[in-house]
């Protein structure tokens, strides 16, 4: 079955600390992985997609097919990073996104 | 930068009533989607739409649901006879190819 797991509901860090938001997926084919962010009272916004291997707002994520993971990392958290982060999987066969349950990142001053 | 828009932002309705949620996708996008998020739960796929027909739907998308693109810009989700469990945030999304861009959502409350 296709599934995305985000094991942490809440991650609280201090400003300047490193951040790693975990995402594991279950899919036997060739996946496309995305990270979406939702700031308070705003829409879901695309943060990263693995195929473009870019860094946005200091965040990076590497697809590890061996561990079936796509963890989101940032070396130094900022208060404005506080938001809900969703990992999403798109399988080759369809265009639908399968979302994880999300991790709320709280960056303390 | 173009964005997906949705109306209304909030809708309260009585159980058994019909509701229509409206979306205006980004203008050059060809693929359209509806997702929903029940409070405290994950975002779930409902339906995708391409070339004026449904390309995929989930088990949630039963006969009570329908989608339409009545003109060149709007994309609507209709729930024929709402149930209490339809209370959720409904998100529209559109894409040109791989990346889906989401609207701000419509919060539906069924009483």
PDB file of N, CA and C in Angstrom, chain A residues 4-89:
ATOM      1  N   UNK A   4       2.521   7.493   3.449  1.00  0.00           N
ATOM      2  CA  UNK A   4       3.537   8.438   3.907  1.00  0.00           C
ATOM      3  C   UNK A   4       3.427   8.538   5.421  1.00  0.00           C
ATOM      4  N   UNK A   5       4.548   8.407   6.081  1.00  0.00           N
ATOM      5  CA  UNK A   5       4.561   8.452   7.539  1.00  0.00           C
ATOM      6  C   UNK A   5       5.425   9.619   8.003  1.00  0.00           C
ATOM      7  N   UNK A   6       4.836  10.447   8.815  1.00  0.00           N
ATOM      8  CA  UNK A   6       5.579  11.507   9.500  1.00  0.00           C
ATOM      9  C   UNK A   6       5.423  11.211  10.987  1.00  0.00           C
ATOM     10  N   UNK A   7       6.445  10.675  11.597  1.00  0.00           N
ATOM     11  CA  UNK A   7       6.279  10.138  12.957  1.00  0.00           C
ATOM     12  C   UNK A   7       6.076  11.193  14.035  1.00  0.00           C
ATOM     13  N   UNK A   8       6.527  12.421  13.786  1.00  0.00           N
ATOM     14  CA  UNK A   8       6.428  13.458  14.823  1.00  0.00           C
ATOM     15  C   UNK A   8       5.256  14.377  14.535  1.00  0.00           C
ATOM     16  N   UNK A   9       4.341  14.494  15.523  1.00  0.00           N
ATOM     17  CA  UNK A   9       3.249  15.467  15.374  1.00  0.00           C
ATOM     18  C   UNK A   9       3.759  16.867  15.639  1.00  0.00           C
ATOM     19  N   UNK A  10       4.684  16.973  16.566  1.00  0.00           N
ATOM     20  CA  UNK A  10       5.202  18.276  16.982  1.00  0.00           C
ATOM     21  C   UNK A  10       6.706  18.184  17.163  1.00  0.00           C
ATOM     22  N   UNK A  11       7.386  19.191  16.620  1.00  0.00           N
ATOM     23  CA  UNK A  11       8.823  19.301  16.830  1.00  0.00           C
ATOM     24  C   UNK A  11       9.105  20.717  17.300  1.00  0.00           C
ATOM     25  N   UNK A  12       9.657  20.815  18.493  1.00  0.00           N
ATOM     26  CA  UNK A  12       9.936  22.122  19.060  1.00  0.00           C
ATOM     27  C   UNK A  12      11.444  22.299  19.197  1.00  0.00           C
ATOM     28  N   UNK A  13      11.966  23.373  18.599  1.00  0.00           N
ATOM     29  CA  UNK A  13      13.402  23.642  18.663  1.00  0.00           C
ATOM     30  C   UNK A  13      13.607  25.113  19.006  1.00  0.00           C
ATOM     31  N   UNK A  14      14.826  25.441  19.404  1.00  0.00           N
ATOM     32  CA  UNK A  14      15.176  26.837  19.627  1.00  0.00           C
ATOM     33  C   UNK A  14      15.742  27.439  18.347  1.00  0.00           C
ATOM     34  N   UNK A  15      15.544  28.720  18.232  1.00  0.00           N
ATOM     35  CA  UNK A  15      16.095  29.469  17.099  1.00  0.00           C
ATOM     36  C   UNK A  15      17.582  29.186  16.977  1.00  0.00           C
ATOM     37  N   UNK A  16      18.032  28.915  15.745  1.00  0.00           N
ATOM     38  CA  UNK A  16      19.439  28.646  15.526  1.00  0.00           C
ATOM     39  C   UNK A  16      19.816  27.182  15.603  1.00  0.00           C
ATOM     40  N   UNK A  17      18.913  26.356  16.109  1.00  0.00           N
ATOM     41  CA  UNK A  17      19.184  24.924  16.228  1.00  0.00           C
ATOM     42  C   UNK A  17      18.901  24.235  14.893  1.00  0.00           C
ATOM     43  N   UNK A  18      19.549  23.091  14.656  1.00  0.00           N
ATOM     44  CA  UNK A  18      19.244  22.349  13.426  1.00  0.00           C
ATOM     45  C   UNK A  18      17.880  21.679  13.535  1.00  0.00           C
ATOM     46  N   UNK A  19      17.272  21.496  12.361  1.00  0.00           N
ATOM     47  CA  UNK A  19      15.947  20.897  12.295  1.00  0.00           C
ATOM     48  C   UNK A  19      15.975  19.727  11.327  1.00  0.00           C
ATOM     49  N   UNK A  20      15.323  18.635  11.730  1.00  0.00           N
ATOM     50  CA  UNK A  20      15.108  17.532  10.799  1.00  0.00           C
ATOM     51  C   UNK A  20      13.681  17.030  10.973  1.00  0.00           C
ATOM     52  N   UNK A  21      12.887  17.176   9.945  1.00  0.00           N
ATOM     53  CA  UNK A  21      11.514  16.672   9.959  1.00  0.00           C
ATOM     54  C   UNK A  21      11.509  15.375   9.175  1.00  0.00           C
ATOM     55  N   UNK A  22      11.058  14.306   9.845  1.00  0.00           N
ATOM     56  CA  UNK A  22      11.173  12.990   9.233  1.00  0.00           C
ATOM     57  C   UNK A  22       9.983  12.645   8.345  1.00  0.00           C
ATOM     58  N   UNK A  23      10.299  11.960   7.265  1.00  0.00           N
ATOM     59  CA  UNK A  23       9.263  11.472   6.355  1.00  0.00           C
ATOM     60  C   UNK A  23       9.727  10.137   5.791  1.00  0.00           C
ATOM     61  N   UNK A  24       8.899   9.131   5.943  1.00  0.00           N
ATOM     62  CA  UNK A  24       9.143   7.843   5.310  1.00  0.00           C
ATOM     63  C   UNK A  24       7.971   7.497   4.419  1.00  0.00           C
ATOM     64  N   UNK A  25       8.247   6.813   3.348  1.00  0.00           N
ATOM     65  CA  UNK A  25       7.179   6.466   2.424  1.00  0.00           C
ATOM     66  C   UNK A  25       7.192   4.972   2.136  1.00  0.00           C
ATOM     67  N   UNK A  26       6.058   4.518   1.660  1.00  0.00           N
ATOM     68  CA  UNK A  26       5.919   3.132   1.270  1.00  0.00           C
ATOM     69  C   UNK A  26       5.377   3.112  -0.148  1.00  0.00           C
ATOM     70  N   UNK A  27       6.211   2.684  -1.084  1.00  0.00           N
ATOM     71  CA  UNK A  27       5.797   2.603  -2.490  1.00  0.00           C
ATOM     72  C   UNK A  27       6.835   1.781  -3.231  1.00  0.00           C
ATOM     73  N   UNK A  28       6.407   0.821  -3.957  1.00  0.00           N
ATOM     74  CA  UNK A  28       7.336  -0.103  -4.594  1.00  0.00           C
ATOM     75  C   UNK A  28       7.925   0.427  -5.899  1.00  0.00           C
ATOM     76  N   UNK A  29       7.298   1.422  -6.489  1.00  0.00           N
ATOM     77  CA  UNK A  29       7.764   1.940  -7.768  1.00  0.00           C
ATOM     78  C   UNK A  29       8.694   3.125  -7.587  1.00  0.00           C
ATOM     79  N   UNK A  30       8.737   3.981  -8.591  1.00  0.00           N
ATOM     80  CA  UNK A  30       9.603   5.146  -8.564  1.00  0.00           C
ATOM     81  C   UNK A  30       8.805   6.354  -8.055  1.00  0.00           C
ATOM     82  N   UNK A  31       9.094   6.832  -6.846  1.00  0.00           N
ATOM     83  CA  UNK A  31       8.248   7.855  -6.252  1.00  0.00           C
ATOM     84  C   UNK A  31       8.664   9.268  -6.635  1.00  0.00           C
ATOM     85  N   UNK A  32       7.719  10.177  -6.516  1.00  0.00           N
ATOM     86  CA  UNK A  32       8.046  11.603  -6.499  1.00  0.00           C
ATOM     87  C   UNK A  32       7.637  12.109  -5.136  1.00  0.00           C
ATOM     88  N   UNK A  33       8.550  12.789  -4.484  1.00  0.00           N
ATOM     89  CA  UNK A  33       8.280  13.269  -3.128  1.00  0.00           C
ATOM     90  C   UNK A  33       8.282  14.787  -3.092  1.00  0.00           C
ATOM     91  N   UNK A  34       7.410  15.318  -2.256  1.00  0.00           N
ATOM     92  CA  UNK A  34       7.246  16.750  -2.098  1.00  0.00           C
ATOM     93  C   UNK A  34       7.173  17.095  -0.613  1.00  0.00           C
ATOM     94  N   UNK A  35       7.605  18.296  -0.297  1.00  0.00           N
ATOM     95  CA  UNK A  35       7.315  18.882   1.001  1.00  0.00           C
ATOM     96  C   UNK A  35       6.454  20.129   0.765  1.00  0.00           C
ATOM     97  N   UNK A  36       5.332  20.172   1.475  1.00  0.00           N
ATOM     98  CA  UNK A  36       4.467  21.350   1.475  1.00  0.00           C
ATOM     99  C   UNK A  36       4.507  21.965   2.866  1.00  0.00           C
ATOM    100  N   UNK A  37       4.359  23.281   2.922  1.00  0.00           N
ATOM    101  CA  UNK A  37       4.336  23.984   4.200  1.00  0.00           C
ATOM    102  C   UNK A  37       3.042  24.787   4.284  1.00  0.00           C
ATOM    103  N   UNK A  38       2.511  24.844   5.478  1.00  0.00           N
ATOM    104  CA  UNK A  38       1.296  25.625   5.715  1.00  0.00           C
ATOM    105  C   UNK A  38       1.534  26.531   6.908  1.00  0.00           C
ATOM    106  N   UNK A  39       1.746  27.822   6.633  1.00  0.00           N
ATOM    107  CA  UNK A  39       1.873  28.807   7.704  1.00  0.00           C
ATOM    108  C   UNK A  39       0.487  29.105   8.255  1.00  0.00           C
ATOM    109  N   UNK A  40       0.472  29.667   9.447  1.00  0.00           N
ATOM    110  CA  UNK A  40      -0.795  29.884  10.134  1.00  0.00           C
ATOM    111  C   UNK A  40      -1.788  30.628   9.249  1.00  0.00           C
ATOM    112  N   UNK A  41      -2.970  30.018   9.083  1.00  0.00           N
ATOM    113  CA  UNK A  41      -4.079  30.627   8.335  1.00  0.00           C
ATOM    114  C   UNK A  41      -3.765  30.849   6.855  1.00  0.00           C
ATOM    115  N   UNK A  42      -2.798  30.123   6.332  1.00  0.00           N
ATOM    116  CA  UNK A  42      -2.483  30.268   4.909  1.00  0.00           C
ATOM    117  C   UNK A  42      -2.656  28.944   4.185  1.00  0.00           C
ATOM    118  N   UNK A  43      -2.531  28.998   2.881  1.00  0.00           N
ATOM    119  CA  UNK A  43      -2.714  27.801   2.069  1.00  0.00           C
ATOM    120  C   UNK A  43      -1.498  26.900   2.132  1.00  0.00           C
ATOM    121  N   UNK A  44      -1.680  25.663   1.701  1.00  0.00           N
ATOM    122  CA  UNK A  44      -0.542  24.764   1.498  1.00  0.00           C
ATOM    123  C   UNK A  44       0.327  25.332   0.377  1.00  0.00           C
ATOM    124  N   UNK A  45       1.609  25.462   0.656  1.00  0.00           N
ATOM    125  CA  UNK A  45       2.540  25.972  -0.348  1.00  0.00           C
ATOM    126  C   UNK A  45       3.626  24.933  -0.593  1.00  0.00           C
ATOM    127  N   UNK A  46       3.984  24.770  -1.847  1.00  0.00           N
ATOM    128  CA  UNK A  46       5.079  23.878  -2.158  1.00  0.00           C
ATOM    129  C   UNK A  46       6.375  24.431  -1.598  1.00  0.00           C
ATOM    130  N   UNK A  47       7.100  23.580  -0.874  1.00  0.00           N
ATOM    131  CA  UNK A  47       8.399  23.991  -0.351  1.00  0.00           C
ATOM    132  C   UNK A  47       9.516  23.384  -1.197  1.00  0.00           C
ATOM    133  N   UNK A  48       9.437  22.070  -1.374  1.00  0.00           N
ATOM    134  CA  UNK A  48      10.488  21.367  -2.113  1.00  0.00           C
ATOM    135  C   UNK A  48       9.902  20.205  -2.880  1.00  0.00           C
ATOM    136  N   UNK A  49      10.561  19.862  -3.991  1.00  0.00           N
ATOM    137  CA  UNK A  49      10.250  18.597  -4.645  1.00  0.00           C
ATOM    138  C   UNK A  49      11.581  17.919  -4.953  1.00  0.00           C
ATOM    139  N   UNK A  50      11.613  16.616  -4.799  1.00  0.00           N
ATOM    140  CA  UNK A  50      12.911  15.950  -4.835  1.00  0.00           C
ATOM    141  C   UNK A  50      13.547  16.006  -6.216  1.00  0.00           C
ATOM    142  N   UNK A  51      12.729  16.078  -7.257  1.00  0.00           N
ATOM    143  CA  UNK A  51      13.304  16.002  -8.600  1.00  0.00           C
ATOM    144  C   UNK A  51      14.111  17.253  -8.942  1.00  0.00           C
ATOM    145  N   UNK A  52      13.835  18.377  -8.257  1.00  0.00           N
ATOM    146  CA  UNK A  52      14.557  19.589  -8.612  1.00  0.00           C
ATOM    147  C   UNK A  52      15.780  19.807  -7.731  1.00  0.00           C
ATOM    148  N   UNK A  53      15.906  19.023  -6.650  1.00  0.00           N
ATOM    149  CA  UNK A  53      17.094  19.057  -5.792  1.00  0.00           C
ATOM    150  C   UNK A  53      17.492  20.503  -5.428  1.00  0.00           C
ATOM    151  N   UNK A  54      16.489  21.299  -5.084  1.00  0.00           N
ATOM    152  CA  UNK A  54      16.778  22.693  -4.786  1.00  0.00           C
ATOM    153  C   UNK A  54      16.764  22.917  -3.283  1.00  0.00           C
ATOM    154  N   UNK A  55      17.207  24.100  -2.900  1.00  0.00           N
ATOM    155  CA  UNK A  55      17.139  24.506  -1.507  1.00  0.00           C
ATOM    156  C   UNK A  55      16.261  25.746  -1.435  1.00  0.00           C
ATOM    157  N   UNK A  56      15.219  25.665  -0.646  1.00  0.00           N
ATOM    158  CA  UNK A  56      14.289  26.780  -0.504  1.00  0.00           C
ATOM    159  C   UNK A  56      14.275  27.218   0.949  1.00  0.00           C
ATOM    160  N   UNK A  57      14.460  28.507   1.183  1.00  0.00           N
ATOM    161  CA  UNK A  57      14.460  29.059   2.546  1.00  0.00           C
ATOM    162  C   UNK A  57      15.430  28.291   3.448  1.00  0.00           C
ATOM    163  N   UNK A  58      16.500  27.782   2.863  1.00  0.00           N
ATOM    164  CA  UNK A  58      17.495  27.078   3.644  1.00  0.00           C
ATOM    165  C   UNK A  58      17.194  25.618   3.902  1.00  0.00           C
ATOM    166  N   UNK A  59      16.019  25.151   3.456  1.00  0.00           N
ATOM    167  CA  UNK A  59      15.635  23.758   3.643  1.00  0.00           C
ATOM    168  C   UNK A  59      16.135  22.897   2.492  1.00  0.00           C
ATOM    169  N   UNK A  60      16.547  21.691   2.817  1.00  0.00           N
ATOM    170  CA  UNK A  60      16.905  20.704   1.811  1.00  0.00           C
ATOM    171  C   UNK A  60      16.266  19.374   2.188  1.00  0.00           C
ATOM    172  N   UNK A  61      16.129  18.519   1.191  1.00  0.00           N
ATOM    173  CA  UNK A  61      15.623  17.173   1.447  1.00  0.00           C
ATOM    174  C   UNK A  61      16.210  16.250   0.396  1.00  0.00           C
ATOM    175  N   UNK A  62      16.724  15.135   0.842  1.00  0.00           N
ATOM    176  CA  UNK A  62      17.303  14.153  -0.071  1.00  0.00           C
ATOM    177  C   UNK A  62      16.475  12.884  -0.049  1.00  0.00           C
ATOM    178  N   UNK A  63      16.189  12.400  -1.231  1.00  0.00           N
ATOM    179  CA  UNK A  63      15.457  11.145  -1.338  1.00  0.00           C
ATOM    180  C   UNK A  63      16.425   9.986  -1.131  1.00  0.00           C
ATOM    181  N   UNK A  64      16.134   9.151  -0.160  1.00  0.00           N
ATOM    182  CA  UNK A  64      16.949   7.982   0.123  1.00  0.00           C
ATOM    183  C   UNK A  64      16.088   6.753  -0.169  1.00  0.00           C
ATOM    184  N   UNK A  65      16.288   6.191  -1.331  1.00  0.00           N
ATOM    185  CA  UNK A  65      15.431   5.065  -1.741  1.00  0.00           C
ATOM    186  C   UNK A  65      15.692   3.824  -0.898  1.00  0.00           C
ATOM    187  N   UNK A  66      16.932   3.683  -0.430  1.00  0.00           N
ATOM    188  CA  UNK A  66      17.240   2.507   0.389  1.00  0.00           C
ATOM    189  C   UNK A  66      16.475   2.523   1.705  1.00  0.00           C
ATOM    190  N   UNK A  67      16.382   3.710   2.299  1.00  0.00           N
ATOM    191  CA  UNK A  67      15.661   3.847   3.563  1.00  0.00           C
ATOM    192  C   UNK A  67      14.228   4.318   3.347  1.00  0.00           C
ATOM    193  N   UNK A  68      13.834   4.488   2.112  1.00  0.00           N
ATOM    194  CA  UNK A  68      12.507   5.034   1.753  1.00  0.00           C
ATOM    195  C   UNK A  68      12.189   6.250   2.600  1.00  0.00           C
ATOM    196  N   UNK A  69      13.110   7.210   2.579  1.00  0.00           N
ATOM    197  CA  UNK A  69      12.921   8.418   3.382  1.00  0.00           C
ATOM    198  C   UNK A  69      13.134   9.667   2.541  1.00  0.00           C
ATOM    199  N   UNK A  70      12.567  10.744   3.035  1.00  0.00           N
ATOM    200  CA  UNK A  70      12.707  12.059   2.383  1.00  0.00           C
ATOM    201  C   UNK A  70      12.635  13.097   3.490  1.00  0.00           C
ATOM    202  N   UNK A  71      13.646  13.061   4.358  1.00  0.00           N
ATOM    203  CA  UNK A  71      13.635  13.939   5.527  1.00  0.00           C
ATOM    204  C   UNK A  71      13.961  15.370   5.130  1.00  0.00           C
ATOM    205  N   UNK A  72      13.317  16.292   5.790  1.00  0.00           N
ATOM    206  CA  UNK A  72      13.517  17.725   5.527  1.00  0.00           C
ATOM    207  C   UNK A  72      14.477  18.288   6.575  1.00  0.00           C
ATOM    208  N   UNK A  73      15.488  19.017   6.107  1.00  0.00           N
ATOM    209  CA  UNK A  73      16.509  19.502   7.037  1.00  0.00           C
ATOM    210  C   UNK A  73      16.777  20.985   6.830  1.00  0.00           C
ATOM    211  N   UNK A  74      17.148  21.606   7.939  1.00  0.00           N
ATOM    212  CA  UNK A  74      17.616  22.986   7.878  1.00  0.00           C
ATOM    213  C   UNK A  74      18.668  23.140   8.975  1.00  0.00           C
ATOM    214  N   UNK A  75      19.823  23.708   8.658  1.00  0.00           N
ATOM    215  CA  UNK A  75      20.889  23.752   9.661  1.00  0.00           C
ATOM    216  C   UNK A  75      20.617  24.709  10.819  1.00  0.00           C
ATOM    217  N   UNK A  76      19.909  25.818  10.536  1.00  0.00           N
ATOM    218  CA  UNK A  76      19.677  26.822  11.589  1.00  0.00           C
ATOM    219  C   UNK A  76      18.228  27.299  11.498  1.00  0.00           C
ATOM    220  N   UNK A  77      17.406  26.870  12.421  1.00  0.00           N
ATOM    221  CA  UNK A  77      15.983  27.224  12.377  1.00  0.00           C
ATOM    222  C   UNK A  77      15.760  28.697  12.706  1.00  0.00           C
ATOM    223  N   UNK A  78      14.771  29.283  12.037  1.00  0.00           N
ATOM    224  CA  UNK A  78      14.353  30.662  12.300  1.00  0.00           C
ATOM    225  C   UNK A  78      12.924  30.646  12.833  1.00  0.00           C
ATOM    226  N   UNK A  79      12.558  31.687  13.579  1.00  0.00           N
ATOM    227  CA  UNK A  79      11.209  31.734  14.148  1.00  0.00           C
ATOM    228  C   UNK A  79      10.154  31.691  13.045  1.00  0.00           C
ATOM    229  N   UNK A  80      10.463  32.315  11.910  1.00  0.00           N
ATOM    230  CA  UNK A  80       9.486  32.346  10.818  1.00  0.00           C
ATOM    231  C   UNK A  80       9.310  30.992  10.139  1.00  0.00           C
ATOM    232  N   UNK A  81      10.107  30.000  10.527  1.00  0.00           N
ATOM    233  CA  UNK A  81       9.920  28.645  10.002  1.00  0.00           C
ATOM    234  C   UNK A  81       8.786  27.912  10.715  1.00  0.00           C
ATOM    235  N   UNK A  82       8.289  28.477  11.786  1.00  0.00           N
ATOM    236  CA  UNK A  82       7.199  27.828  12.532  1.00  0.00           C
ATOM    237  C   UNK A  82       5.984  27.662  11.625  1.00  0.00           C
ATOM    238  N   UNK A  83       5.563  26.431  11.435  1.00  0.00           N
ATOM    239  CA  UNK A  83       4.476  26.125  10.505  1.00  0.00           C
ATOM    240  C   UNK A  83       4.202  24.631  10.565  1.00  0.00           C
ATOM    241  N   UNK A  84       3.188  24.231   9.809  1.00  0.00           N
ATOM    242  CA  UNK A  84       2.879  22.811   9.645  1.00  0.00           C
ATOM    243  C   UNK A  84       3.560  22.345   8.369  1.00  0.00           C
ATOM    244  N   UNK A  85       4.258  21.228   8.439  1.00  0.00           N
ATOM    245  CA  UNK A  85       4.976  20.709   7.286  1.00  0.00           C
ATOM    246  C   UNK A  85       4.398  19.344   6.905  1.00  0.00           C
ATOM    247  N   UNK A  86       4.058  19.211   5.629  1.00  0.00           N
ATOM    248  CA  UNK A  86       3.485  17.965   5.125  1.00  0.00           C
ATOM    249  C   UNK A  86       4.393  17.362   4.056  1.00  0.00           C
ATOM    250  N   UNK A  87       4.674  16.109   4.215  1.00  0.00           N
ATOM    251  CA  UNK A  87       5.366  15.342   3.192  1.00  0.00           C
ATOM    252  C   UNK A  87       4.312  14.674   2.309  1.00  0.00           C
ATOM    253  N   UNK A  88       4.550  14.631   1.003  1.00  0.00           N
ATOM    254  CA  UNK A  88       3.553  14.058   0.098  1.00  0.00           C
ATOM    255  C   UNK A  88       4.236  13.221  -0.971  1.00  0.00           C
ATOM    256  N   UNK A  89       3.555  12.161  -1.345  1.00  0.00           N
ATOM    257  CA  UNK A  89       4.059  11.196  -2.320  1.00  0.00           C
ATOM    258  C   UNK A  89       3.171  11.205  -3.545  1.00  0.00           C
TER     259      UNK A  89
END
